[in-house]
GROMACS .gro file of C-alpha atoms in nm:
model
  272
    1MET     CA    1  -0.013   0.004   0.001
    2GLY     CA    2   0.084   0.361  -0.006
    3ARG     CA    3   0.013   0.734   0.065
    4VAL     CA    4  -0.202   0.891  -0.140
    5LEU     CA    5  -0.323   1.253  -0.122
    6ILE     CA    6  -0.725   1.295  -0.237
    7THR     CA    7  -0.883   1.652  -0.273
    8GLY     CA    8  -1.226   1.770  -0.229
    9CYS     CA    9  -1.281   1.484   0.041
   10SER     CA   10  -1.612   1.664   0.234
   11SER     CA   11  -1.857   1.503   0.037
   12GLY     CA   12  -1.950   1.276  -0.252
   13ILE     CA   13  -1.681   1.119  -0.464
   14GLY     CA   14  -1.372   1.219  -0.261
   15LEU     CA   15  -1.517   1.162   0.079
   16ASP     CA   16  -1.589   0.793  -0.079
   17ALA     CA   17  -1.256   0.780  -0.258
   18ALA     CA   18  -1.078   0.862   0.059
   19ARG     CA   19  -1.277   0.579   0.307
   20ARG     CA   20  -1.238   0.327   0.056
   21MET     CA   21  -0.855   0.385   0.014
   22GLN     CA   22  -0.823   0.425   0.404
   23ALA     CA   23  -0.992   0.072   0.439
   24LEU     CA   24  -0.790  -0.090   0.187
   25GLY     CA   25  -0.457   0.043   0.422
   26TRP     CA   26  -0.358   0.328   0.220
   27GLN     CA   27  -0.236   0.616   0.400
   28VAL     CA   28  -0.472   0.909   0.320
   29VAL     CA   29  -0.388   1.244   0.293
   30ALA     CA   30  -0.738   1.381   0.206
   31THR     CA   31  -0.796   1.771   0.185
   32CYS     CA   32  -1.131   2.000   0.274
   33ARG     CA   33  -1.198   2.336   0.282
   34LYS     CA   34  -1.426   2.394   0.542
   35ASP     CA   35  -1.299   2.349   0.889
   36ALA     CA   36  -1.535   2.110   1.012
   37ASP     CA   37  -1.517   1.901   0.713
   38ILE     CA   38  -1.103   1.838   0.805
   39ALA     CA   39  -1.211   1.788   1.165
   40ALA     CA   40  -1.463   1.498   1.047
   41ARG     CA   41  -1.167   1.352   0.858
   42ARG     CA   42  -0.938   1.397   1.123
   43ALA     CA   43  -1.155   1.199   1.356
   44GLU     CA   44  -1.197   0.877   1.083
   45GLY     CA   45  -0.815   0.907   1.127
   46MET     CA   46  -0.705   1.091   0.845
   47GLU     CA   47  -0.452   1.339   0.777
   48CYS     CA   48  -0.668   1.593   0.681
   49ARG     CA   49  -0.530   1.960   0.546
   50HIS     CA   50  -0.714   2.260   0.409
   51LEU     CA   51  -0.679   2.347   0.032
   52GLU     CA   52  -0.859   2.608  -0.154
   53LEU     CA   53  -0.737   2.553  -0.489
   54SER     CA   54  -0.786   2.936  -0.636
   55ASP     CA   55  -0.529   3.018  -0.371
   56GLU     CA   56  -0.174   3.032  -0.507
   57VAL     CA   57  -0.037   3.027  -0.157
   58SER     CA   58  -0.296   2.749  -0.049
   59VAL     CA   59  -0.127   2.534  -0.319
   60ALA     CA   60   0.174   2.570  -0.257
   61ARG     CA   61   0.148   2.519   0.114
   62LEU     CA   62  -0.010   2.193   0.102
   63ALA     CA   63   0.236   2.100  -0.150
   64ASP     CA   64   0.497   2.176   0.069
   65ARG     CA   65   0.309   1.979   0.371
   66VAL     CA   66   0.223   1.663   0.221
   67LEU     CA   67   0.606   1.627   0.088
   68ALA     CA   68   0.765   1.683   0.413
   69GLY     CA   69   0.548   1.444   0.541
   70GLY     CA   70   0.735   1.164   0.322
   71ARG     CA   71   0.697   0.949   0.028
   72LEU     CA   72   0.344   1.027  -0.156
   73ASP     CA   73   0.258   0.758  -0.414
   74ALA     CA   74  -0.031   0.921  -0.589
   75LEU     CA   75  -0.263   1.232  -0.618
   76VAL     CA   76  -0.634   1.209  -0.692
   77ASN     CA   77  -0.746   1.571  -0.845
   78ASN     CA   78  -1.097   1.531  -0.751
   79ALA     CA   79  -1.177   1.858  -0.615
   80ALA     CA   80  -1.428   2.117  -0.856
   81PHE     CA   81  -1.731   2.305  -0.832
   82ALA     CA   82  -2.021   2.388  -1.092
   83LEU     CA   83  -2.159   2.699  -1.212
   84PRO     CA   84  -2.498   2.654  -1.403
   85GLY     CA   85  -2.653   2.922  -1.637
   86ALA     CA   86  -2.639   3.018  -1.946
   87VAL     CA   87  -2.303   3.132  -2.131
   88GLU     CA   88  -2.423   3.433  -2.275
   89ASP     CA   89  -2.470   3.527  -1.885
   90MET     CA   90  -2.177   3.457  -1.761
   91PRO     CA   91  -1.965   3.751  -1.686
   92ARG     CA   92  -1.557   3.711  -1.729
   93GLY     CA   93  -1.538   3.714  -1.353
   94ALA     CA   94  -1.713   3.417  -1.361
   95LEU     CA   95  -1.498   3.210  -1.612
   96ARG     CA   96  -1.206   3.320  -1.430
   97ALA     CA   97  -1.353   3.215  -1.080
   98ILE     CA   98  -1.427   2.796  -1.203
   99PHE     CA   99  -1.127   2.801  -1.380
  100GLU     CA  100  -0.892   2.905  -1.108
  101ALA     CA  101  -1.033   2.588  -0.911
  102ASN     CA  102  -1.147   2.345  -1.175
  103LEU     CA  103  -0.822   2.383  -1.396
  104PHE     CA  104  -0.526   2.604  -1.278
  105GLY     CA  105  -0.531   2.508  -0.929
  106THR     CA  106  -0.525   2.149  -0.991
  107HIS     CA  107  -0.247   2.236  -1.234
  108ASP     CA  108  -0.029   2.411  -1.003
  109LEU     CA  109  -0.097   2.135  -0.741
  110THR     CA  110   0.018   1.888  -1.005
  111VAL     CA  111   0.324   2.025  -1.126
  112ARG     CA  112   0.412   2.060  -0.773
  113LEU     CA  113   0.435   1.699  -0.701
  114ILE     CA  114   0.542   1.593  -1.011
  115PRO     CA  115   0.952   1.606  -0.974
  116HIS     CA  116   0.866   1.360  -0.653
  117PHE     CA  117   0.648   1.140  -0.837
  118ARG     CA  118   0.967   1.171  -1.118
  119GLU     CA  119   1.231   1.072  -0.894
  120ARG     CA  120   1.021   0.793  -0.668
  121GLY     CA  121   0.730   0.674  -0.915
  122GLY     CA  122   0.343   0.779  -0.871
  123ARG     CA  123   0.039   0.826  -1.059
  124ILE     CA  124  -0.200   1.121  -1.132
  125VAL     CA  125  -0.557   1.047  -1.153
  126ASN     CA  126  -0.771   1.335  -1.287
  127ILE     CA  127  -1.119   1.325  -1.199
  128SER     CA  128  -1.307   1.458  -1.539
  129SER     CA  129  -1.694   1.441  -1.612
  130VAL     CA  130  -1.906   1.279  -1.892
  131LEU     CA  131  -1.914   1.700  -1.932
  132GLY     CA  132  -1.531   1.686  -2.036
  133LEU     CA  133  -1.713   1.465  -2.343
  134ILE     CA  134  -1.992   1.614  -2.431
  135GLY     CA  135  -2.163   1.978  -2.397
  136ILE     CA  136  -2.497   2.016  -2.219
  137ARG     CA  137  -2.707   2.332  -2.187
  138TRP     CA  138  -2.664   2.534  -1.906
  139ARG     CA  139  -2.368   2.348  -1.794
  140GLY     CA  140  -2.109   2.585  -1.972
  141PRO     CA  141  -1.839   2.724  -1.753
  142TYR     CA  142  -1.775   2.396  -1.587
  143VAL     CA  143  -1.806   2.172  -1.922
  144ALA     CA  144  -1.517   2.432  -2.060
  145THR     CA  145  -1.297   2.350  -1.743
  146LYS     CA  146  -1.351   1.947  -1.781
  147PHE     CA  147  -1.300   1.999  -2.157
  148ALA     CA  148  -0.945   2.175  -2.048
  149LEU     CA  149  -0.860   1.934  -1.804
  150GLU     CA  150  -0.931   1.628  -2.065
  151GLY     CA  151  -0.665   1.783  -2.310
  152LEU     CA  152  -0.401   1.905  -2.038
  153THR     CA  153  -0.410   1.547  -1.904
  154ASP     CA  154  -0.367   1.367  -2.219
  155VAL     CA  155  -0.117   1.572  -2.323
  156LEU     CA  156   0.084   1.544  -1.983
  157ARG     CA  157   0.063   1.155  -1.994
  158LEU     CA  158   0.191   1.158  -2.381
  159GLU     CA  159   0.478   1.384  -2.172
  160MET     CA  160   0.530   1.168  -1.910
  161ALA     CA  161   0.551   0.836  -2.123
  162GLY     CA  162   0.909   0.681  -2.086
  163THR     CA  163   0.917   0.828  -1.691
  164PRO     CA  164   0.785   0.670  -1.356
  165VAL     CA  165   0.479   0.892  -1.359
  166LYS     CA  166   0.160   0.705  -1.491
  167VAL     CA  167  -0.157   0.998  -1.593
  168ILE     CA  168  -0.518   0.855  -1.562
  169LEU     CA  169  -0.843   0.982  -1.632
  170ILE     CA  170  -1.166   0.917  -1.508
  171GLU     CA  171  -1.494   1.000  -1.633
  172PRO     CA  172  -1.771   0.971  -1.419
  173GLY     CA  173  -2.162   1.036  -1.552
  174PRO     CA  174  -2.425   1.092  -1.351
  175ILE     CA  175  -2.303   1.009  -0.956
  176ALA     CA  176  -2.514   1.081  -0.650
  177SER     CA  177  -2.330   1.382  -0.464
  178ARG     CA  178  -2.315   1.761  -0.316
  179ILE     CA  179  -2.271   1.943  -0.662
  180ARG     CA  180  -2.583   2.047  -0.764
  181ALA     CA  181  -2.636   2.186  -0.386
  182ASN     CA  182  -2.318   2.316  -0.366
  183ALA     CA  183  -2.348   2.501  -0.738
  184ILE     CA  184  -2.654   2.744  -0.614
  185PRO     CA  185  -2.427   2.998  -0.411
  186HIS     CA  186  -2.216   3.020  -0.699
  187PHE     CA  187  -2.512   3.061  -0.933
  188GLU     CA  188  -2.644   3.328  -0.711
  189ARG     CA  189  -2.309   3.530  -0.684
  190TRP     CA  190  -2.256   3.551  -1.078
  191VAL     CA  191  -2.579   3.489  -1.288
  192ASP     CA  192  -2.833   3.755  -1.341
  193TRP     CA  193  -3.101   3.557  -1.447
  194ARG     CA  194  -3.382   3.766  -1.370
  195ASN     CA  195  -3.236   4.021  -1.658
  196SER     CA  196  -3.160   3.758  -1.880
  197ALA     CA  197  -3.273   3.744  -2.251
  198ARG     CA  198  -3.357   3.385  -2.126
  199ALA     CA  199  -3.564   3.476  -1.785
  200GLU     CA  200  -3.880   3.221  -1.882
  201GLU     CA  201  -3.661   2.956  -1.952
  202TYR     CA  202  -3.507   2.973  -1.611
  203ARG     CA  203  -3.792   2.972  -1.448
  204ALA     CA  204  -3.925   2.680  -1.682
  205SER     CA  205  -3.601   2.467  -1.641
  206LEU     CA  206  -3.274   2.545  -1.458
  207LEU     CA  207  -3.448   2.721  -1.125
  208LYS     CA  208  -3.632   2.428  -1.084
  209ARG     CA  209  -3.366   2.165  -1.085
  210LEU     CA  210  -3.149   2.361  -0.877
  211TYR     CA  211  -3.414   2.480  -0.604
  212GLU     CA  212  -3.664   2.170  -0.646
  213PRO     CA  213  -3.646   1.825  -0.472
  214ALA     CA  214  -3.578   1.570  -0.777
  215ALA     CA  215  -3.913   1.416  -0.895
  216LYS     CA  216  -3.709   1.101  -0.922
  217LYS     CA  217  -3.392   0.987  -0.921
  218ASP     CA  218  -3.165   1.005  -1.256
  219ARG     CA  219  -3.200   0.638  -1.440
  220PHE     CA  220  -2.829   0.606  -1.496
  221GLU     CA  221  -2.726   0.766  -1.109
  222LEU     CA  222  -2.449   0.538  -0.938
  223PRO     CA  223  -2.339   0.578  -0.577
  224PRO     CA  224  -1.966   0.733  -0.550
  225SER     CA  225  -1.855   0.395  -0.472
  226ALA     CA  226  -1.872   0.330  -0.814
  227VAL     CA  227  -1.607   0.607  -0.913
  228SER     CA  228  -1.412   0.470  -0.627
  229ASP     CA  229  -1.412   0.123  -0.798
  230ARG     CA  230  -1.190   0.266  -1.071
  231ILE     CA  231  -0.971   0.468  -0.890
  232VAL     CA  232  -0.852   0.191  -0.663
  233HIS     CA  233  -0.773   0.016  -1.016
  234ALA     CA  234  -0.633   0.331  -1.127
  235LEU     CA  235  -0.411   0.352  -0.859
  236THR     CA  236  -0.354  -0.033  -0.842
  237ALA     CA  237  -0.336  -0.211  -1.189
  238ALA     CA  238   0.049  -0.258  -1.301
  239ARG     CA  239  -0.074  -0.120  -1.636
  240PRO     CA  240  -0.370   0.136  -1.576
  241ARG     CA  241  -0.558   0.281  -1.834
  242PRO     CA  242  -0.552   0.594  -1.952
  243ARG     CA  243  -0.929   0.634  -1.918
  244TYR     CA  244  -1.204   0.495  -1.733
  245TYR     CA  245  -1.590   0.564  -1.792
  246VAL     CA  246  -1.838   0.534  -1.525
  247THR     CA  247  -2.198   0.517  -1.579
  248THR     CA  248  -2.377   0.425  -1.902
  249PRO     CA  249  -2.405   0.793  -2.005
  250THR     CA  250  -2.023   0.852  -2.046
  251TRP     CA  251  -1.964   0.527  -2.216
  252MET     CA  252  -2.252   0.650  -2.480
  253SER     CA  253  -2.075   1.006  -2.525
  254GLY     CA  254  -1.753   0.896  -2.523
  255THR     CA  255  -1.848   0.641  -2.801
  256ALA     CA  256  -2.060   0.914  -2.976
  257ARG     CA  257  -1.798   1.148  -2.951
  258ARG     CA  258  -1.580   0.947  -3.159
  259ILE     CA  259  -1.794   0.847  -3.426
  260LEU     CA  260  -2.075   1.083  -3.490
  261PRO     CA  261  -2.109   1.421  -3.668
  262THR     CA  262  -2.139   1.741  -3.464
  263ARG     CA  263  -2.532   1.763  -3.589
  264ALA     CA  264  -2.567   1.431  -3.410
  265LEU     CA  265  -2.338   1.499  -3.106
  266ASP     CA  266  -2.547   1.820  -3.030
  267TRP     CA  267  -2.913   1.601  -3.056
  268PHE     CA  268  -2.753   1.389  -2.831
  269ALA     CA  269  -2.648   1.606  -2.592
  270ARG     CA  270  -3.000   1.768  -2.578
  271GLN     CA  271  -3.131   1.444  -2.450
  272GLY     CA  272  -2.980   1.520  -2.113
   0.00000   0.00000   0.00000
């Protein structure tokens, strides 16, 4: 077993992955943003540290402290947030904020750890999304960060060939988590939907999805443990795959993107 750093462990995929790896005997270094969540992870016996991905000082401090604690065998970049709304209603600051956390901070942490992995061997697992494969309306900023993460990860994997560093993408589809609820403060901060040309569309669709309980569970939704299964394989297999799809929509989207023309992809995306 080894020592793994997992970001975004307050709930959902990150929390489940941290608990799974700990149960398998790994030494887990978890990160959270809130003091209460940090205390909760420590109460479970994990090393847990504060991380704010949009803050360069926070990223640098975490990397230094983790490496000071001894050998690190793997990094799981899971932390991210969603910012729903129409693309035309997104101010520049909104895109800057989500890219700082979902891409720039993730990249910053990764490259700070690469020299350690290059010397000793290690694995970098980036948690992407079905929305890194295909766009869906109202999700533009999140889609943009995940498309960017996919490209950056693919190139990093190519550049790390011939080194002891393995780079892996995991692409979940619908997973039971708090990402929708956690997106509400970002939506309320950045999107002036009442003055949007799409105000009626917001009322008829996105607002209900954000603020009202789901009428029914997504038929393809899986628990976070389905992602943890792939994380375990990515961290323990002698030859991990370059990417792992999780849930039926991700398999379908990955296949569709490879073989269908753009018009067909647009139709496919609208079905979601």
